[in-house]
PDB file of C-alpha atoms in Angstrom:
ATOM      1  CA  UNK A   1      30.461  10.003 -11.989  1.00  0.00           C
ATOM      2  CA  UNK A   2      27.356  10.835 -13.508  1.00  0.00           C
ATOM      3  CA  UNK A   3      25.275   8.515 -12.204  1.00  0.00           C
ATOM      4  CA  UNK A   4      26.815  10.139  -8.298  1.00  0.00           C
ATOM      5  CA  UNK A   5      26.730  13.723  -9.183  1.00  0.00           C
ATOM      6  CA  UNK A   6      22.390  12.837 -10.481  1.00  0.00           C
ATOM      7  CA  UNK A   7      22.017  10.659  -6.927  1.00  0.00           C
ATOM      8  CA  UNK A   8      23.372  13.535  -4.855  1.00  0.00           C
ATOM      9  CA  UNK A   9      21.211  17.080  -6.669  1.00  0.00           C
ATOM     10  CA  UNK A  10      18.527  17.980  -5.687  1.00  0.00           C
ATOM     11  CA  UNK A  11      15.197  16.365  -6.692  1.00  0.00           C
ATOM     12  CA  UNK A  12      14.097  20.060  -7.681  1.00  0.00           C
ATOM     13  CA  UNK A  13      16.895  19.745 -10.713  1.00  0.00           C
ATOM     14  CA  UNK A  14      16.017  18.177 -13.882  1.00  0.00           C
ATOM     15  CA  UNK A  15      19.635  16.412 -14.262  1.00  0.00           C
ATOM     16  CA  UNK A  16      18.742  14.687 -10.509  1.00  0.00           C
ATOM     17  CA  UNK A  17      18.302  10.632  -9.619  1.00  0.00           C
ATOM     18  CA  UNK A  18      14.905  12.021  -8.086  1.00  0.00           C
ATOM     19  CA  UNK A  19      13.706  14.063 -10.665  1.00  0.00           C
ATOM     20  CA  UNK A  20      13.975  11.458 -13.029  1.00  0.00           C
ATOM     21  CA  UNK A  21      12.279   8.822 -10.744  1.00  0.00           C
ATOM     22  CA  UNK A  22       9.563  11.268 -10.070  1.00  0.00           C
ATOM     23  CA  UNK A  23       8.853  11.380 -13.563  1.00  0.00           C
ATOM     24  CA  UNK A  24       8.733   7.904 -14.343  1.00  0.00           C
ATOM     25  CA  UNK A  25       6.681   7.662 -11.081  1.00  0.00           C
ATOM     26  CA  UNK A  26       4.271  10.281 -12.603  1.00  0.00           C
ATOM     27  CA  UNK A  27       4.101   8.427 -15.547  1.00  0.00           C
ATOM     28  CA  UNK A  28       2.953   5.063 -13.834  1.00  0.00           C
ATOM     29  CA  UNK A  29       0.699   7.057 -12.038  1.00  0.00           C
ATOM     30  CA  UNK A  30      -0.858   8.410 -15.163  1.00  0.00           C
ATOM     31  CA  UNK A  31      -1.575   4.886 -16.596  1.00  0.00           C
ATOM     32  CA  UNK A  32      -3.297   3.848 -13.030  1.00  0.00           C
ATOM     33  CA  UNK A  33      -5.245   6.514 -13.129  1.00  0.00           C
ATOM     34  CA  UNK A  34      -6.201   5.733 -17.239  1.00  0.00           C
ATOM     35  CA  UNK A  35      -6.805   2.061 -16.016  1.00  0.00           C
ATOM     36  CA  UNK A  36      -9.079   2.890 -13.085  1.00  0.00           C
ATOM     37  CA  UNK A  37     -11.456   5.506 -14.476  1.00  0.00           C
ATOM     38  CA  UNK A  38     -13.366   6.136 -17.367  1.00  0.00           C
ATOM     39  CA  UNK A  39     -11.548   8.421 -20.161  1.00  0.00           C
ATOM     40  CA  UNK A  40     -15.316  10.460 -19.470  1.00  0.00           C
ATOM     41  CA  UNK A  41     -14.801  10.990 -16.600  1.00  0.00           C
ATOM     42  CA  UNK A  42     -12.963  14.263 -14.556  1.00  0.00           C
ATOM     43  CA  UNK A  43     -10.860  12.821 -11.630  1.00  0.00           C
ATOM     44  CA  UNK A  44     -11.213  15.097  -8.082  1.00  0.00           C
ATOM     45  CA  UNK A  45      -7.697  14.619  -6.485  1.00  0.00           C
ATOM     46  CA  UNK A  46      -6.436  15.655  -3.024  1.00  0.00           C
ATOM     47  CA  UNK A  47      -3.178  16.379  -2.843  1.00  0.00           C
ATOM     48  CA  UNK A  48      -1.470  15.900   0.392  1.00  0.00           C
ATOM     49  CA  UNK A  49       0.894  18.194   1.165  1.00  0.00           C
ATOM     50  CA  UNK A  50       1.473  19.240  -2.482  1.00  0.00           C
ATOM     51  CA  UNK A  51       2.875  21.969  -4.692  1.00  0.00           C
ATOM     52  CA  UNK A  52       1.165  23.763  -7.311  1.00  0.00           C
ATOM     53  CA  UNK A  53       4.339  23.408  -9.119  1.00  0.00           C
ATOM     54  CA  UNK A  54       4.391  19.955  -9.026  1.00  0.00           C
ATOM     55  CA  UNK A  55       0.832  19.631 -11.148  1.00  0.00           C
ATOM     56  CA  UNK A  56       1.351  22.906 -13.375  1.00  0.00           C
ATOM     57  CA  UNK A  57       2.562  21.013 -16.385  1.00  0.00           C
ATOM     58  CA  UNK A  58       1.062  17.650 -16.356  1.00  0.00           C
ATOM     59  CA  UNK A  59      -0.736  17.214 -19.263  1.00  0.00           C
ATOM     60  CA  UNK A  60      -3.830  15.088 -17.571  1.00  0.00           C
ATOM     61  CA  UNK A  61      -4.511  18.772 -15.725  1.00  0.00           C
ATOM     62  CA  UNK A  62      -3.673  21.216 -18.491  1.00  0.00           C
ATOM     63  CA  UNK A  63      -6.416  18.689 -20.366  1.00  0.00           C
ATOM     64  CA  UNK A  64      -8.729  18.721 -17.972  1.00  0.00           C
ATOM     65  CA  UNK A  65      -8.353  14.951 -17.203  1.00  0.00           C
ATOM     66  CA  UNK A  66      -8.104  15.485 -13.747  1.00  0.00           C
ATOM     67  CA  UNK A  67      -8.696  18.352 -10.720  1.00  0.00           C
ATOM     68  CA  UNK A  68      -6.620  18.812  -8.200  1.00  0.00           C
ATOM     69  CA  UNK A  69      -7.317  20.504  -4.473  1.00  0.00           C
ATOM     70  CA  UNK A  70      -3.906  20.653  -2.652  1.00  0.00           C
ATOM     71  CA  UNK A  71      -4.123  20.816   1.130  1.00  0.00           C
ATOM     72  CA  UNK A  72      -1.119  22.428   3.140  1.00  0.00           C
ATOM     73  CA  UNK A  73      -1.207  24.167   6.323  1.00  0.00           C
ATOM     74  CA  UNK A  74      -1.600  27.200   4.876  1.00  0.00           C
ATOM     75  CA  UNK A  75      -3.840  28.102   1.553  1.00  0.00           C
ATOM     76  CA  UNK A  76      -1.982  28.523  -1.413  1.00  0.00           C
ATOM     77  CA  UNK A  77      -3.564  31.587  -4.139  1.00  0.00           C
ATOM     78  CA  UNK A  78      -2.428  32.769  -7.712  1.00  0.00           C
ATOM     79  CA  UNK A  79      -2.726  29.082  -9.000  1.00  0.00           C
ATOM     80  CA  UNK A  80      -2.572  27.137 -12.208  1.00  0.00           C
ATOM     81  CA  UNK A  81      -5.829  25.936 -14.245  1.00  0.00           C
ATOM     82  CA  UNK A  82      -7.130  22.992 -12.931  1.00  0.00           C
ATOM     83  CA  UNK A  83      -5.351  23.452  -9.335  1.00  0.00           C
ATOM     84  CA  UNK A  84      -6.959  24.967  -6.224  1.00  0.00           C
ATOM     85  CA  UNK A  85      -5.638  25.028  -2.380  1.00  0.00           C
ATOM     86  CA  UNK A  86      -7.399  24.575   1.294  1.00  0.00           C
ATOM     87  CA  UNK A  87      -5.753  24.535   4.723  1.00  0.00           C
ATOM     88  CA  UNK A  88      -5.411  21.506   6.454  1.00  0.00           C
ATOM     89  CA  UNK A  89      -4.060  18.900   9.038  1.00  0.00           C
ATOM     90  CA  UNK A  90      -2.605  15.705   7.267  1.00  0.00           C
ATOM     91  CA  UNK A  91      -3.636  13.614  10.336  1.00  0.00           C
ATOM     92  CA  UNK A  92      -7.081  15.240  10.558  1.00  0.00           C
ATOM     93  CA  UNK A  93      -9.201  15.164   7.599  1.00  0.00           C
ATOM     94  CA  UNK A  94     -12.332  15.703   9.415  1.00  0.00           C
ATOM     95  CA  UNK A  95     -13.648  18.366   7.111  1.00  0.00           C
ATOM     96  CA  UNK A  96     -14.123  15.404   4.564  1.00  0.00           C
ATOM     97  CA  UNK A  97     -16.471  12.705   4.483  1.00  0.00           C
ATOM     98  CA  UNK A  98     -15.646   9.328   3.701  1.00  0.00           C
ATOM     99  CA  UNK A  99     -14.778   8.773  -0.106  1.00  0.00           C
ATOM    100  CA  UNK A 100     -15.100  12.415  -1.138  1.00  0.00           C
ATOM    101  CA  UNK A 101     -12.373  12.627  -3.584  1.00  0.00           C
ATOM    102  CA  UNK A 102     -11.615  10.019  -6.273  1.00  0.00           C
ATOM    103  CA  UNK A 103      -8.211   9.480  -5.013  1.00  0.00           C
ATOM    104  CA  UNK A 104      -5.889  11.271  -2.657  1.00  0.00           C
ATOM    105  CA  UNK A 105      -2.061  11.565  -3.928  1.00  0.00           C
ATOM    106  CA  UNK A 106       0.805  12.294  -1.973  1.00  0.00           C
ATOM    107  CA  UNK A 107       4.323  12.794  -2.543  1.00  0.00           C
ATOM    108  CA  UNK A 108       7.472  12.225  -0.098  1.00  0.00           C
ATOM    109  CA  UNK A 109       5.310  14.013   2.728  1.00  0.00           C
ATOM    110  CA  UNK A 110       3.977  11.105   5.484  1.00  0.00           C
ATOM    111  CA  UNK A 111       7.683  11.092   6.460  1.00  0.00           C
ATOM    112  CA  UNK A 112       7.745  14.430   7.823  1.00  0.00           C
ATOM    113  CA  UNK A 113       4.887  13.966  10.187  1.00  0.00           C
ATOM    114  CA  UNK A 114       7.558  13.422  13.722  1.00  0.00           C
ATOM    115  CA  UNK A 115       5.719  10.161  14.513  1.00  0.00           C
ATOM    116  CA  UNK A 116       5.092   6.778  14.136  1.00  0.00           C
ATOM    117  CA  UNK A 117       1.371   7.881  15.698  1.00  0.00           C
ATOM    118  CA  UNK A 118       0.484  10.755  13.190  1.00  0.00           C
ATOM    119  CA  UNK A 119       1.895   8.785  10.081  1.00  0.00           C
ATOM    120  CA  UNK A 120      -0.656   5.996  11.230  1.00  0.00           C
ATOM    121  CA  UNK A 121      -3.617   8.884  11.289  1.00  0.00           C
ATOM    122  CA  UNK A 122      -2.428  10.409   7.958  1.00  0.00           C
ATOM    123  CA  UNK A 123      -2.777   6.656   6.174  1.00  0.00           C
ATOM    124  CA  UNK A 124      -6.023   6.182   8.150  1.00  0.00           C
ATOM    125  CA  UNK A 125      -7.390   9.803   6.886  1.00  0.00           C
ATOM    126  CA  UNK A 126      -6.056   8.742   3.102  1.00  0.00           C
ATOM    127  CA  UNK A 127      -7.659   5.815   3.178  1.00  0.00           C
ATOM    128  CA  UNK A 128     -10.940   7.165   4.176  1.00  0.00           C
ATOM    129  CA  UNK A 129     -11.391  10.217   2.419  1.00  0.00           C
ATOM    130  CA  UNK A 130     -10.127   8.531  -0.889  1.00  0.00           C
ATOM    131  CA  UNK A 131     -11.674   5.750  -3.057  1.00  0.00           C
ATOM    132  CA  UNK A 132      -8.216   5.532  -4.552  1.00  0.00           C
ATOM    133  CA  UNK A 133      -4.944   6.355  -3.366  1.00  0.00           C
ATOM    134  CA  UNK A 134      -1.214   6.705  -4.237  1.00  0.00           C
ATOM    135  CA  UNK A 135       1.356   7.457  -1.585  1.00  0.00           C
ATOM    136  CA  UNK A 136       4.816   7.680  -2.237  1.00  0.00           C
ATOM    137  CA  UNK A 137       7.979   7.848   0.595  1.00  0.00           C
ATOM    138  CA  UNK A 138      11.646   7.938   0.738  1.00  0.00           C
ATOM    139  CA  UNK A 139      12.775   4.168   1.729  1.00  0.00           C
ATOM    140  CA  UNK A 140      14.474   4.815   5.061  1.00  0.00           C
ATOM    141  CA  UNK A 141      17.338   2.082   3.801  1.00  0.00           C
ATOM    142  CA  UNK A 142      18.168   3.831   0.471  1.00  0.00           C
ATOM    143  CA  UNK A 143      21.970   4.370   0.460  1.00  0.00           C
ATOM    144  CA  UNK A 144      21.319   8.132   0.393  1.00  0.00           C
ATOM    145  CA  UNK A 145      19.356   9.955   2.846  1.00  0.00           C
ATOM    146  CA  UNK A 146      17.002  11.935   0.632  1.00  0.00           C
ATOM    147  CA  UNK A 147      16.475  14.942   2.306  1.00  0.00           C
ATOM    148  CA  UNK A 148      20.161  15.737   3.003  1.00  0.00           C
ATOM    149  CA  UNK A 149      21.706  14.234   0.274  1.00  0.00           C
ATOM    150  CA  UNK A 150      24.093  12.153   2.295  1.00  0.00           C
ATOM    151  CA  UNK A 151      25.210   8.619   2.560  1.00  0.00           C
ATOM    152  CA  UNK A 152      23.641   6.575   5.541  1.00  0.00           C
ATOM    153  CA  UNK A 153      23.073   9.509   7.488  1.00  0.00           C
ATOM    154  CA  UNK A 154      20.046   8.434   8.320  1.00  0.00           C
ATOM    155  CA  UNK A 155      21.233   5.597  11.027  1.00  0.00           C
ATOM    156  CA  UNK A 156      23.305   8.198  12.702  1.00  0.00           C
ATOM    157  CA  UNK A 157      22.863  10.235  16.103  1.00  0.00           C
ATOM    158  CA  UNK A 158      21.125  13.220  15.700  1.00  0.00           C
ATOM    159  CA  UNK A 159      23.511  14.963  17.557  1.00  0.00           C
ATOM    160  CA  UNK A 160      25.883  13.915  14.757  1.00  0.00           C
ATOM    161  CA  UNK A 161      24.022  14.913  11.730  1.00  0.00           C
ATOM    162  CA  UNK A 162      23.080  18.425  13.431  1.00  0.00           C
ATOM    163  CA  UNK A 163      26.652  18.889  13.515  1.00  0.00           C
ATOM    164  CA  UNK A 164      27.174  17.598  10.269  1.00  0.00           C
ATOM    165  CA  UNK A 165      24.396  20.043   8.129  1.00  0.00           C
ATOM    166  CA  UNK A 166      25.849  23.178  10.550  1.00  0.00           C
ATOM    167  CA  UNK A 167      29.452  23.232  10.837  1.00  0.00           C
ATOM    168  CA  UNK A 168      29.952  21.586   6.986  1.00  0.00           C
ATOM    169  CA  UNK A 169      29.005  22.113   4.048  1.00  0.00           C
ATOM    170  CA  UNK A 170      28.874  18.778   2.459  1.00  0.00           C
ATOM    171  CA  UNK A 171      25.186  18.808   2.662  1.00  0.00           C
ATOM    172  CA  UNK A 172      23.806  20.016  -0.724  1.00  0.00           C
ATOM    173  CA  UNK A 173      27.056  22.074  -0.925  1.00  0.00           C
ATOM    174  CA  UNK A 174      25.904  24.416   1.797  1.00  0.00           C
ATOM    175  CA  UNK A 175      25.679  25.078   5.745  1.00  0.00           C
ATOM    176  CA  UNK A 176      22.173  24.554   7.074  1.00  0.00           C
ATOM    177  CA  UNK A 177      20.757  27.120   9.463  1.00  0.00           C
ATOM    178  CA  UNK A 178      20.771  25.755  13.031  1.00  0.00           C
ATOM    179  CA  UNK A 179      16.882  26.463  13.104  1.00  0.00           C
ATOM    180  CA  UNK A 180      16.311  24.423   9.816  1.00  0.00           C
ATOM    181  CA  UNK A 181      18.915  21.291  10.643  1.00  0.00           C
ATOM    182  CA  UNK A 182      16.818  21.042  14.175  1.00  0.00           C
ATOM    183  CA  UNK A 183      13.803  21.409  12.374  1.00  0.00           C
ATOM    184  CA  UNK A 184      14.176  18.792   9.525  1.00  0.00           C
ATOM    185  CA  UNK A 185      15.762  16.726  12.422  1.00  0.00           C
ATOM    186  CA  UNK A 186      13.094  16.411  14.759  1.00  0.00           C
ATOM    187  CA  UNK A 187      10.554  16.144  12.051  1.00  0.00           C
ATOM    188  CA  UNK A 188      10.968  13.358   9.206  1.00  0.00           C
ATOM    189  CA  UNK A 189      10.782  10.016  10.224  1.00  0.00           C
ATOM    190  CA  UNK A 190      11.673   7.336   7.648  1.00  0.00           C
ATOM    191  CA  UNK A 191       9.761   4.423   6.817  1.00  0.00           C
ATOM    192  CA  UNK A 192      10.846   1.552   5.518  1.00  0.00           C
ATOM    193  CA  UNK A 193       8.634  -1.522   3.375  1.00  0.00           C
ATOM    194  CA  UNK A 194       7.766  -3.709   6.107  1.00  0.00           C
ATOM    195  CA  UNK A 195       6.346  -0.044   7.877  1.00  0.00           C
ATOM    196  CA  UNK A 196       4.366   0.888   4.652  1.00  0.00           C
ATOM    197  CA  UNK A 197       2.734  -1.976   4.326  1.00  0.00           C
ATOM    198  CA  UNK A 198       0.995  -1.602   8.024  1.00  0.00           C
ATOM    199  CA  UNK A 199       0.230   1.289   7.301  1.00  0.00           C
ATOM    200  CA  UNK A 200      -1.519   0.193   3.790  1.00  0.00           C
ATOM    201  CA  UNK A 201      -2.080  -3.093   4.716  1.00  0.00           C
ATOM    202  CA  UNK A 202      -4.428  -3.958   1.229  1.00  0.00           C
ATOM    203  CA  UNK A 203      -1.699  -1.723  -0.896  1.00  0.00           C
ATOM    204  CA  UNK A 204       0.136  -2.516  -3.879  1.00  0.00           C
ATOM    205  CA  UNK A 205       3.534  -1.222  -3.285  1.00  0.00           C
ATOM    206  CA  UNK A 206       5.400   0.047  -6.148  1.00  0.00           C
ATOM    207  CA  UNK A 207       8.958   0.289  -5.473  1.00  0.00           C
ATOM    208  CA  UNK A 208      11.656   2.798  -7.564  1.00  0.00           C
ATOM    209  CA  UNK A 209      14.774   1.187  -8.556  1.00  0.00           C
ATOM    210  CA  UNK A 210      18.238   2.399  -8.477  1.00  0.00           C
ATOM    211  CA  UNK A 211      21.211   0.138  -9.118  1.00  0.00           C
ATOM    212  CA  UNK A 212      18.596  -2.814  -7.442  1.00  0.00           C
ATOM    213  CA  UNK A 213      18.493  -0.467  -4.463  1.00  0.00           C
ATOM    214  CA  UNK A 214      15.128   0.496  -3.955  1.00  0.00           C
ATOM    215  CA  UNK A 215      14.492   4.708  -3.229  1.00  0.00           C
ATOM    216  CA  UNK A 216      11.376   4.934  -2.552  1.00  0.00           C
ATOM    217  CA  UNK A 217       7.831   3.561  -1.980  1.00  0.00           C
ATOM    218  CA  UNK A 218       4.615   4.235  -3.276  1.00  0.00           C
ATOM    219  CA  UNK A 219       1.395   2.429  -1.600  1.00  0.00           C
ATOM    220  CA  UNK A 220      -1.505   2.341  -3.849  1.00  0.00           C
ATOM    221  CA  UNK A 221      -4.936   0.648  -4.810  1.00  0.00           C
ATOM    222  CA  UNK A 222      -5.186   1.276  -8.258  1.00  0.00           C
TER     223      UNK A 222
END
């Protein structure tokens, strides 16, 4: 019971499945990055679609290890030490030149691009901008659909699942606004492993377990 009431909160909540695999994903991330540069040395990161919540307590910022530029479509202010914020297309990067951060991060955000066509121009723009990357995605086969919190709705119509999130409330315990359900709807677009790796094709791909299922992927070249 606890293991299904952690796999079906939120990944915001510290008692969740993803919480706790975000962690552990942070912390693999933290020995990459203490592998691949010199302890000297102050590592620029982009952040892809990022919070400033998501960075606030990590020690390799608070120590100065590491800065971190978020880019969102809209510039974030008021933000933590070591944390700053542009505006910015995930498929165009163009204000970058080639290799001008260290290594560009990105959490559970290529899947919300609508398209096979823009994920393959978000990879392309990682890959460029970046000497080093890490980015993670929900595996589209996972038992639970991650952004709903429901079993295998993923493979269903969408006609079905809008119906689902707004006439029930067995999605996170709540009805979804029509606007938002449509939203979400039209715009993730799960990847699964053999789809990662084109789109990385000289990644490592570190995969989260869960009961041998596997939740996620992270692409990386650390």
């Amino acid at each position: 019971m606890n293991n299904f009431k952690a796999l079906m909160a939120s990944s915001d909540q510290p008692e969740s499945l993803g919480y706790a695999l975000r962690n552990r994903r942070f912390q693999v991330f933290e020995d990459l990055i203490d592998k691949n540069f010199p302890a000297s040395q102050v590592v620029h990161i982009l952040d892809v679609g990022g919070t400033a919540y998501f960075w606030e307590d990590k020690n390799m910022v608070l120590e100065g290890r590491v800065k971190v530029t978020l880019l969102n479509l809209e510039e974030e202010h008021n933000l933590p030490f070591g944390v700053n914020s542009i505006s910015g297309d995930a498929t165009d990067l163009s204000q970058f030149d080639d290799n001008s951060f260290d290594l560009v991060f990105s959490n559970s955000v290529i899947e919300h691009l609508y398209t096979w066509k823009n994920q393959k121009k978000m990879a392309t723009e990682c890959m460029r901008v970046g000497k080093k990357y890490f980015v993670q995605t929900p595996n589209k086969h996972f038992l639970v659909e991650a952004h709903y919190a429901l079993p295998l709705i993923q493979y269903a119509p969408k006609s079905l699942a809008f119906m689902v999130l707004t006439k029930t409330k067995i999605s996170r315990m709540r009805k979804w606004r029509e606007q938002d359900a449509k939203q979400y709807l039209e715009e993730i677009r799960l990847i699964n492993e053999k789809e990662m790796k084109k789109l990385f094709p000289e990644a490592s791909i570190y995969k989260e377990k869960w009961l041998g299922m596997t939740k996620s992927f992270t692409a990386h070249n650390l």
